[in-house]
Every structure is written in C-alpha cells, then in structure tokens.
Amino acid sequence: SQQGEEDPQALSIQEGENATMNCSYKTSINNLQWYRQNSGRGLVHLILIRSNEREKHSGRLRVTLDTSKKSSSLLITASRAADTASYFCATDKEEAGTALIFGKGTTLSVSS
Amino acid sequence: NAGVTQTPKFQVLKTGQSMTLQCAQDMNHEYMSWYRQDPGMGLRLIHYSVGAGITDQGEVPNGYNVSRSTTEDFPLRLLSAAPSQTSVYFCASRDRATYNEQFFGPGTRLTVL
C-alpha cells in the first residue's frame, strides 16, 4: 500500500488565496519531499524537509513536518493561475537503500 | 546534461506482446526507479535499483522485469502485456545519498489493447 496520503484530493481556489494541502504517512522516515506535476508532464521537485526539521520555506512555499503525527503540510501563499497542477508528497524510509514512495496527490486548480 | 531520458514517448501494444521501455540518465546517479501512474492512484513503485547489478521489487512488480548492467541505464521489460498495464510510466534517478531530490523522465504513455 502507498506510504503517503494527500488531503484533500482536489482543491479549487482564486488567485491570491493561499492553498494548503496535507500528507499523512505510515512508517518512520528520513525525509519527506513535495513534488509538482503539470498536466501531461513529469514530476518536478519542490522542497525537501528532513525528519529533524519542523518547518521549511522556499519562496512562496512553506512546509511543516510533524513526525509524532506522521503528517506534513504544504502551504502555497498568494496562489497564481500558474500554480495549477497536481502536488504529491513522497517519503524516504528510515532505512537506506529504499526508493521514494508517493501518495495519490492533490489536484490544485487556481482560477483568475 | 540531458538528465533522465525515456523512450519511446508513446506506445501501443496488443495483449500478449512484449516490449522494453528504455531509461537512461547522465548524472551518474546510483539510485534509479520505475513508477506507473494511473488516474486517481498517484505514482506506484514498480522496481528500483540502488546500483549496477542490484535491483529490488516495489509495490506493483508483477508482469515487469528490470536489470541494471550499467549505472546509466535501467530498462523496464513487459513480459506479456495486459490491458491492466495501460498506464504512464516514469523513470527516475537520484544521487546515492538518501536525502536528495529525485529527477524524473518525461514519461512513456503505454496503451495495451
């Protein structure tokens, strides 16, 4: 079964609003990563947060990690139409030599 | 650098046919993975490799084989295609260190009739 589960499955907002999506996972991790996928394209890495970090920022992105609850959130501030995409969390298990496991994703639609 | 390349971009097969999806990377990454993406299912891990000569199964390995004879290449073989294997396939690679981002290829869209 998949490690991560994003919530909500779909999110529709207006330009300028903030978008928050959540990810829950099952096992202990080394780090958690967020990726973005535009329609019909491959995935692009957005941000990585390590298990000993609680919050990280990158431009308009803010990621939090709560290892006690096994959950993470991605906040996109001041959304733009160009942010319309699917967003996936991916977890890196604690033991070495494993592959990233992805959740089912959140589809974000930003209308102007 | 070309990054992660995949061929072909599109493929149509008939049930029972076999084929190989090609994946190559020029970043000298030791970790490589294959995923399939189906509507509403996110990305599911098929097989992965942590170095030349080493492969392991992911979440959905049945019906697929892989080999890793070189660091650069990681082909995915469909042994006897089935309609359930209709999907978009992504190859990805990353550095050996476990804390790095993963780079994805553009994908192969496969239809099995």
Tab-separated table of C-alpha atoms in Angstrom:
chain	number	residue	atom	x	y	z
A	1	SER	CA	0.000	0.000	0.000
A	2	GLN	CA	1.103	3.564	-0.578
A	3	GLN	CA	3.032	5.275	2.165
A	4	GLY	CA	1.641	8.764	1.804
A	5	GLU	CA	-1.894	10.020	1.501
A	6	GLU	CA	-2.635	13.593	0.498
A	7	ASP	CA	-5.669	15.525	1.584
A	8	PRO	CA	-7.747	16.980	0.027
A	9	GLN	CA	-7.847	15.088	-3.265
A	10	ALA	CA	-8.851	18.272	-5.078
A	11	LEU	CA	-8.721	21.951	-4.185
A	12	SER	CA	-10.109	24.950	-6.088
A	13	ILE	CA	-9.197	28.493	-5.104
A	14	GLN	CA	-8.991	32.005	-6.535
A	15	GLU	CA	-5.766	33.740	-7.458
A	16	GLY	CA	-4.217	35.454	-4.465
A	17	GLU	CA	-5.595	32.969	-1.948
A	18	ASN	CA	-3.464	30.524	-0.011
A	19	ALA	CA	-3.585	26.795	-0.728
A	20	THR	CA	-2.916	24.194	1.936
A	21	MET	CA	-2.558	20.502	1.288
A	22	ASN	CA	-1.741	17.779	3.767
A	23	CYS	CA	0.097	14.486	3.673
A	24	SER	CA	-0.037	11.610	6.132
A	25	TYR	CA	2.340	8.668	6.115
A	26	LYS	CA	2.748	5.364	7.906
A	27	THR	CA	6.345	4.479	8.756
A	28	SER	CA	9.373	6.268	10.157
A	29	ILE	CA	11.115	8.405	7.594
A	30	ASN	CA	14.425	10.081	6.849
A	31	ASN	CA	12.817	12.924	4.957
A	32	LEU	CA	9.646	13.965	3.186
A	33	GLN	CA	9.571	15.644	-0.202
A	34	TRP	CA	6.943	17.513	-2.185
A	35	TYR	CA	6.696	17.337	-5.962
A	36	ARG	CA	4.611	19.122	-8.530
A	37	GLN	CA	3.233	17.725	-11.785
A	38	ASN	CA	1.762	19.814	-14.548
A	39	SER	CA	-0.768	18.066	-16.741
A	40	GLY	CA	0.881	15.521	-19.015
A	41	ARG	CA	4.379	16.180	-17.679
A	42	GLY	CA	6.863	14.545	-15.362
A	43	LEU	CA	7.254	15.425	-11.709
A	44	VAL	CA	9.407	18.291	-10.517
A	45	HIS	CA	10.918	18.515	-7.051
A	46	LEU	CA	9.701	21.437	-4.918
A	47	ILE	CA	11.088	21.067	-1.431
A	48	LEU	CA	12.601	18.530	0.965
A	49	ILE	CA	12.235	18.518	4.740
A	50	ARG	CA	14.312	16.247	6.934
A	51	SER	CA	12.909	14.274	9.847
A	52	ASN	CA	14.687	16.519	12.367
A	53	GLU	CA	13.209	19.699	10.865
A	54	ARG	CA	9.801	21.109	11.706
A	55	GLU	CA	9.372	23.839	9.118
A	56	LYS	CA	10.979	24.921	5.888
A	57	HIS	CA	10.414	27.770	3.454
A	58	SER	CA	11.188	28.205	-0.214
A	59	GLY	CA	9.804	31.296	-1.900
A	60	ARG	CA	6.004	31.088	-1.630
A	61	LEU	CA	6.170	27.545	-0.291
A	62	ARG	CA	6.052	26.618	3.367
A	63	VAL	CA	6.322	23.015	4.501
A	64	THR	CA	5.794	21.687	8.005
A	65	LEU	CA	6.515	18.243	9.355
A	66	ASP	CA	5.125	16.626	12.490
A	67	THR	CA	6.819	13.263	12.949
A	68	SER	CA	4.768	12.467	16.057
A	69	LYS	CA	1.588	12.642	13.970
A	70	LYS	CA	3.301	11.323	10.838
A	71	SER	CA	1.992	14.239	8.826
A	72	SER	CA	3.180	17.146	6.708
A	73	SER	CA	1.540	20.153	5.130
A	74	LEU	CA	2.399	22.250	2.096
A	75	LEU	CA	1.250	25.856	2.025
A	76	ILE	CA	1.387	27.883	-1.172
A	77	THR	CA	0.859	31.560	-0.439
A	78	ALA	CA	-0.624	34.108	-2.839
A	79	SER	CA	-1.529	31.463	-5.417
A	80	ARG	CA	-1.280	32.149	-9.118
A	81	ALA	CA	-3.007	30.522	-12.077
A	82	ALA	CA	0.383	29.007	-12.962
A	83	ASP	CA	0.284	27.044	-9.691
A	84	THR	CA	-2.487	24.884	-11.161
A	85	ALA	CA	-1.044	21.365	-11.028
A	86	SER	CA	-1.049	18.149	-9.025
A	87	TYR	CA	1.055	18.033	-5.878
A	88	PHE	CA	2.499	14.880	-4.400
A	89	CYS	CA	4.273	14.083	-1.179
A	90	ALA	CA	6.954	11.410	-1.182
A	91	THR	CA	8.592	9.734	1.765
A	92	ASP	CA	12.080	8.372	2.153
A	93	LYS	CA	12.056	5.489	4.590
A	94	GLU	CA	14.409	5.415	7.510
A	95	GLU	CA	16.482	2.512	6.257
A	96	ALA	CA	18.954	3.153	3.462
A	97	GLY	CA	18.687	1.586	0.058
A	98	THR	CA	14.995	2.169	-0.474
A	99	ALA	CA	13.035	4.136	-3.020
A	100	LEU	CA	10.753	7.127	-2.628
A	101	ILE	CA	7.113	6.214	-2.105
A	102	PHE	CA	4.499	8.652	-3.369
A	103	GLY	CA	0.989	9.484	-2.291
A	104	LYS	CA	-2.015	9.859	-4.585
A	105	GLY	CA	-1.687	13.605	-4.863
A	106	THR	CA	-3.777	16.747	-4.520
A	107	THR	CA	-5.052	18.443	-7.661
A	108	LEU	CA	-4.949	22.213	-7.252
A	109	SER	CA	-6.899	24.500	-9.532
A	110	VAL	CA	-6.274	28.241	-9.283
A	111	SER	CA	-8.668	30.428	-11.209
A	112	SER	CA	-8.067	34.048	-12.175
B	1	ASN	CA	23.206	17.241	-19.151
B	2	ALA	CA	20.198	15.564	-20.725
B	3	GLY	CA	19.016	14.420	-17.271
B	4	VAL	CA	16.678	11.400	-17.348
B	5	THR	CA	15.557	10.312	-20.805
B	6	GLN	CA	12.867	7.797	-21.694
B	7	THR	CA	11.954	6.139	-24.965
B	8	PRO	CA	9.507	5.762	-26.526
B	9	LYS	CA	7.137	8.592	-25.568
B	10	PHE	CA	4.087	6.688	-26.773
B	11	GLN	CA	3.491	3.000	-27.441
B	12	VAL	CA	0.510	0.849	-28.362
B	13	LEU	CA	0.732	-2.900	-27.808
B	14	LYS	CA	-1.574	-5.818	-28.298
B	15	THR	CA	-2.305	-8.152	-25.433
B	16	GLY	CA	0.467	-10.719	-25.093
B	17	GLN	CA	3.161	-8.700	-26.814
B	18	SER	CA	6.394	-7.906	-25.027
B	19	MET	CA	8.461	-4.760	-25.100
B	20	THR	CA	11.164	-2.821	-23.289
B	21	LEU	CA	10.831	0.727	-22.036
B	22	GLN	CA	14.194	2.441	-22.091
B	23	CYS	CA	15.524	4.764	-19.408
B	24	ALA	CA	18.904	6.454	-19.229
B	25	GLN	CA	20.457	9.123	-17.034
B	26	ASP	CA	23.701	11.033	-17.413
B	27	MET	CA	24.052	12.339	-13.866
B	28	ASN	CA	25.958	9.310	-12.538
B	29	HIS	CA	23.142	8.603	-10.089
B	30	GLU	CA	23.239	5.253	-8.379
B	31	TYR	CA	19.552	5.121	-7.451
B	32	MET	CA	17.020	4.558	-10.255
B	33	SER	CA	13.327	3.690	-10.085
B	34	TRP	CA	10.344	2.902	-12.265
B	35	TYR	CA	6.845	4.100	-11.407
B	36	ARG	CA	3.490	3.784	-13.078
B	37	GLN	CA	0.829	6.450	-12.829
B	38	ASP	CA	-2.857	5.707	-13.217
B	39	PRO	CA	-5.740	8.169	-12.758
B	40	GLY	CA	-6.510	8.648	-9.074
B	41	MET	CA	-3.716	6.295	-7.993
B	42	GLY	CA	-0.731	8.587	-7.831
B	43	LEU	CA	2.641	7.023	-8.587
B	44	ARG	CA	3.214	3.407	-7.664
B	45	LEU	CA	6.699	1.961	-7.460
B	46	ILE	CA	7.337	-0.993	-9.803
B	47	HIS	CA	11.043	-1.773	-9.383
B	48	TYR	CA	14.081	0.102	-8.215
B	49	SER	CA	17.849	-0.200	-8.181
B	50	VAL	CA	20.458	1.135	-5.781
B	51	GLY	CA	23.369	0.459	-8.108
B	52	ALA	CA	24.597	-1.544	-11.073
B	53	GLY	CA	23.771	-5.209	-10.626
B	54	ILE	CA	21.286	-4.582	-7.800
B	55	THR	CA	17.514	-4.443	-8.260
B	56	ASP	CA	14.538	-4.862	-5.969
B	57	GLN	CA	10.770	-5.037	-6.215
B	58	GLY	CA	8.462	-2.188	-5.395
B	59	GLU	CA	4.722	-2.094	-4.734
B	60	VAL	CA	3.498	-3.466	-8.075
B	61	PRO	CA	6.237	-5.613	-9.673
B	62	ASN	CA	4.142	-8.372	-11.242
B	63	GLY	CA	4.402	-8.538	-15.026
B	64	TYR	CA	7.584	-6.479	-15.170
B	65	ASN	CA	11.301	-7.279	-15.196
B	66	VAL	CA	14.281	-4.999	-14.789
B	67	SER	CA	18.040	-5.254	-14.995
B	68	ARG	CA	20.848	-2.804	-14.232
B	69	SER	CA	24.012	-3.688	-16.066
B	70	THR	CA	25.348	-0.115	-16.098
B	71	THR	CA	24.919	2.944	-13.896
B	72	GLU	CA	23.349	4.866	-16.779
B	73	ASP	CA	20.634	2.503	-17.995
B	74	PHE	CA	17.631	0.919	-16.300
B	75	PRO	CA	15.277	-0.743	-18.826
B	76	LEU	CA	11.814	-1.991	-17.861
B	77	ARG	CA	10.537	-5.089	-19.648
B	78	LEU	CA	6.905	-6.025	-20.051
B	79	LEU	CA	6.906	-9.778	-20.484
B	80	SER	CA	3.373	-10.336	-21.823
B	81	ALA	CA	1.403	-7.116	-21.993
B	82	ALA	CA	-2.072	-6.989	-20.473
B	83	PRO	CA	-4.725	-4.219	-20.655
B	84	SER	CA	-4.173	-3.640	-16.917
B	85	GLN	CA	-0.688	-2.378	-17.787
B	86	THR	CA	-2.106	0.550	-19.724
B	87	SER	CA	-0.569	3.468	-17.873
B	88	VAL	CA	2.001	6.243	-17.933
B	89	TYR	CA	5.427	5.011	-16.898
B	90	PHE	CA	8.013	7.268	-15.280
B	91	CYS	CA	11.673	6.555	-14.726
B	92	ALA	CA	13.538	8.486	-12.057
B	93	SER	CA	17.027	8.747	-10.648
B	94	ARG	CA	18.789	10.316	-7.694
B	95	ASP	CA	22.150	10.515	-6.006
B	96	ARG	CA	23.251	7.708	-3.692
B	97	ALA	CA	22.803	9.871	-0.610
B	98	THR	CA	19.308	9.196	0.661
B	99	TYR	CA	18.462	12.809	1.342
B	100	ASN	CA	18.374	14.130	-2.195
B	101	GLU	CA	15.695	15.073	-4.653
B	102	GLN	CA	14.661	12.691	-7.394
B	103	PHE	CA	14.779	13.588	-11.077
B	104	PHE	CA	12.069	12.299	-13.383
B	105	GLY	CA	11.979	11.475	-17.058
B	106	PRO	CA	9.156	12.804	-19.273
B	107	GLY	CA	7.230	9.527	-19.174
B	108	THR	CA	6.085	6.835	-21.599
B	109	ARG	CA	2.366	6.576	-22.310
B	110	LEU	CA	1.554	2.904	-22.928
B	111	THR	CA	-1.740	1.550	-24.204
B	112	VAL	CA	-2.392	-2.189	-24.290
B	113	LEU	CA	-5.304	-3.264	-26.467
